mmCIF file of C-alpha atoms in Angstrom:
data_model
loop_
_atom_site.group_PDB
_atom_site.id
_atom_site.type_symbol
_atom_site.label_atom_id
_atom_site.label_comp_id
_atom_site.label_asym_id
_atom_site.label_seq_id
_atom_site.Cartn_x
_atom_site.Cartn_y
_atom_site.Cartn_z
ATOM 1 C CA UNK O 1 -7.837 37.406 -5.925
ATOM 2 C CA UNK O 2 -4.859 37.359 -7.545
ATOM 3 C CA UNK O 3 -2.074 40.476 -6.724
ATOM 4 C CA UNK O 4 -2.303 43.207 -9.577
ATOM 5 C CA UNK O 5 -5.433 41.708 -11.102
ATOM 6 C CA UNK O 6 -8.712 43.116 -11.603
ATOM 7 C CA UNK O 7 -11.746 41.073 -11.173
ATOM 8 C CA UNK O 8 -14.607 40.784 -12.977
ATOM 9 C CA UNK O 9 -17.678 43.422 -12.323
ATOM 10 C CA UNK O 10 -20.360 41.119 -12.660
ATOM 11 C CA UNK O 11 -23.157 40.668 -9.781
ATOM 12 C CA UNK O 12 -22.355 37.193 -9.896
ATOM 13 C CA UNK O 13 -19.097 37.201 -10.332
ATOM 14 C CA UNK O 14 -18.834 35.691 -13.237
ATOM 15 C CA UNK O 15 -17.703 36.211 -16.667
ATOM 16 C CA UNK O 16 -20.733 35.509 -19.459
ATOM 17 C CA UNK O 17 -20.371 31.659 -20.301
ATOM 18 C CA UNK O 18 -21.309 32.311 -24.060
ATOM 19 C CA UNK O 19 -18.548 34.237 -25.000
ATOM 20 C CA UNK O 20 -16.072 31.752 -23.721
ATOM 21 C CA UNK O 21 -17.320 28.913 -24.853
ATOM 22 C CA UNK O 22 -17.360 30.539 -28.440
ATOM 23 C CA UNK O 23 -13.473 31.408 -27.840
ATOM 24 C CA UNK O 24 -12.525 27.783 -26.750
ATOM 25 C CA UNK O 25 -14.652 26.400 -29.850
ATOM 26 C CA UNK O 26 -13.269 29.047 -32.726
ATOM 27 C CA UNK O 27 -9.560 27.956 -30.659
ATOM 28 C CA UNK O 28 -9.917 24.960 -30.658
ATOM 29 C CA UNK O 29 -8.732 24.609 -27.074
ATOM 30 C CA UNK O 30 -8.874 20.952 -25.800
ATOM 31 C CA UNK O 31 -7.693 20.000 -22.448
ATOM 32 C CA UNK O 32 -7.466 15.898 -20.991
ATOM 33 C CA UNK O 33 -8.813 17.541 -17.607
ATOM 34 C CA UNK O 34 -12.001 18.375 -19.021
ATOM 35 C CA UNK O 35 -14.464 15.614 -21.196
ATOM 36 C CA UNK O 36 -15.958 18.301 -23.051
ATOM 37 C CA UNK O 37 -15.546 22.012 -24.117
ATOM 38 C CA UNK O 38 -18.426 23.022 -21.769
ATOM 39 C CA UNK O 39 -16.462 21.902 -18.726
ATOM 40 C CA UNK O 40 -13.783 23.471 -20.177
ATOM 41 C CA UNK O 41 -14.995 26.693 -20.854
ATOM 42 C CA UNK O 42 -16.670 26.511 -17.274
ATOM 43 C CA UNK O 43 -13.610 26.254 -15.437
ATOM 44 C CA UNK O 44 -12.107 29.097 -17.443
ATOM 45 C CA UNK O 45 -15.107 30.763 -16.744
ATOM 46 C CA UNK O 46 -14.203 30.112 -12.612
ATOM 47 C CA UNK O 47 -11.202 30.980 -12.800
ATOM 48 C CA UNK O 48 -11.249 34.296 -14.229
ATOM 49 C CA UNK O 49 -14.142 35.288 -11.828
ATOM 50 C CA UNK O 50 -11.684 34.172 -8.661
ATOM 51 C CA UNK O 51 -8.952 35.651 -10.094
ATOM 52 C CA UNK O 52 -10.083 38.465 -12.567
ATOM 53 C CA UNK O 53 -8.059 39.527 -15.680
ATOM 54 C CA UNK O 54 -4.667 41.363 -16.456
ATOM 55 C CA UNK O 55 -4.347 44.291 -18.734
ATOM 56 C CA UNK O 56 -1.586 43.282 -21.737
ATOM 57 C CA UNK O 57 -0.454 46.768 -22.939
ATOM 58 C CA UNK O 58 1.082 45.949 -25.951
ATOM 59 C CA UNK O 59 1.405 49.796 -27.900
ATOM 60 C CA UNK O 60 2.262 51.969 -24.395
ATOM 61 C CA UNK O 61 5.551 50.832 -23.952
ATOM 62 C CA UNK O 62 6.229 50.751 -27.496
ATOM 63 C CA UNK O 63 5.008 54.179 -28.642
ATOM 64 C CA UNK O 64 6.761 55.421 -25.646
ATOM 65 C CA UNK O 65 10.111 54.525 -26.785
ATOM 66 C CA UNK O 66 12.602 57.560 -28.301
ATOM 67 C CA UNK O 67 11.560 56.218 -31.981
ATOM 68 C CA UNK O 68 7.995 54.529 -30.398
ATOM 69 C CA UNK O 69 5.638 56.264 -33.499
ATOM 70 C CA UNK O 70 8.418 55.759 -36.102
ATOM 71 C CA UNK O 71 8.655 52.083 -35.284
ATOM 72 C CA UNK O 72 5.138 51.284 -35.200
ATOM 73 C CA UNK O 73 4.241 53.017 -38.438
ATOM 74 C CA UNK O 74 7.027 51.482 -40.242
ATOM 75 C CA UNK O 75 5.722 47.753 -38.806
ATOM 76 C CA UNK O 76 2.477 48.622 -39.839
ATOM 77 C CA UNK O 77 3.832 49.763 -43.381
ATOM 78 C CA UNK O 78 5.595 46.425 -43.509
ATOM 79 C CA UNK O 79 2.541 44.730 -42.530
ATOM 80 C CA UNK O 80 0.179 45.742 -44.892
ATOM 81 C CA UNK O 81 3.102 45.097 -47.761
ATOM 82 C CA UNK O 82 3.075 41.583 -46.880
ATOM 83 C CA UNK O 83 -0.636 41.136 -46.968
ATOM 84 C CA UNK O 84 -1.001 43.173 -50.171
ATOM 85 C CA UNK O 85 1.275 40.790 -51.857
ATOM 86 C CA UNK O 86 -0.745 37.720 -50.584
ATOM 87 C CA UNK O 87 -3.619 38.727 -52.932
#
């Protein structure tokens, strides 16, 4: 297992296949390693049961900044301007 990671609690092992292979399809992902997205999404499947998953905490170190709140509220303000607009 990888340092700092956190592997999978499955009795196996193992992630669930289905859910993977629906991400690589609705991604798109292709690889020239792999002759089809079920290899693909098998080895991706392996790999994350050897070496688990990381955590990607995205709003902690932001809302912990001196203006953290103030900065995410106005992003999301900003955000939903733009997509307003769009429509």
């Amino acid at each position: 297992s990888v340092r700092g990671s956190i592997p999978y609690p499955e009795p196996s092992g193992l992630p669930p296949f289905d859910p993977i292979l629906t991400w690589v399809i609705a991604k798109n992902i292709t690889s020239p390693k792999y002759d089809s997205t079920y290899a693909l999404a098998s080895a991706i499947q392996r790999t994350i049961g050897e070496q688990g998953t990381f955590a990607h905490p995205f709003i902690r170190p932001a809302w912990r900044n001196a203006r953290g709140k103030r900065n995410i509220v106005r992003l999301n303000r900003q955000a939903m301007r733009r997509a307003v607009r769009r429509f």
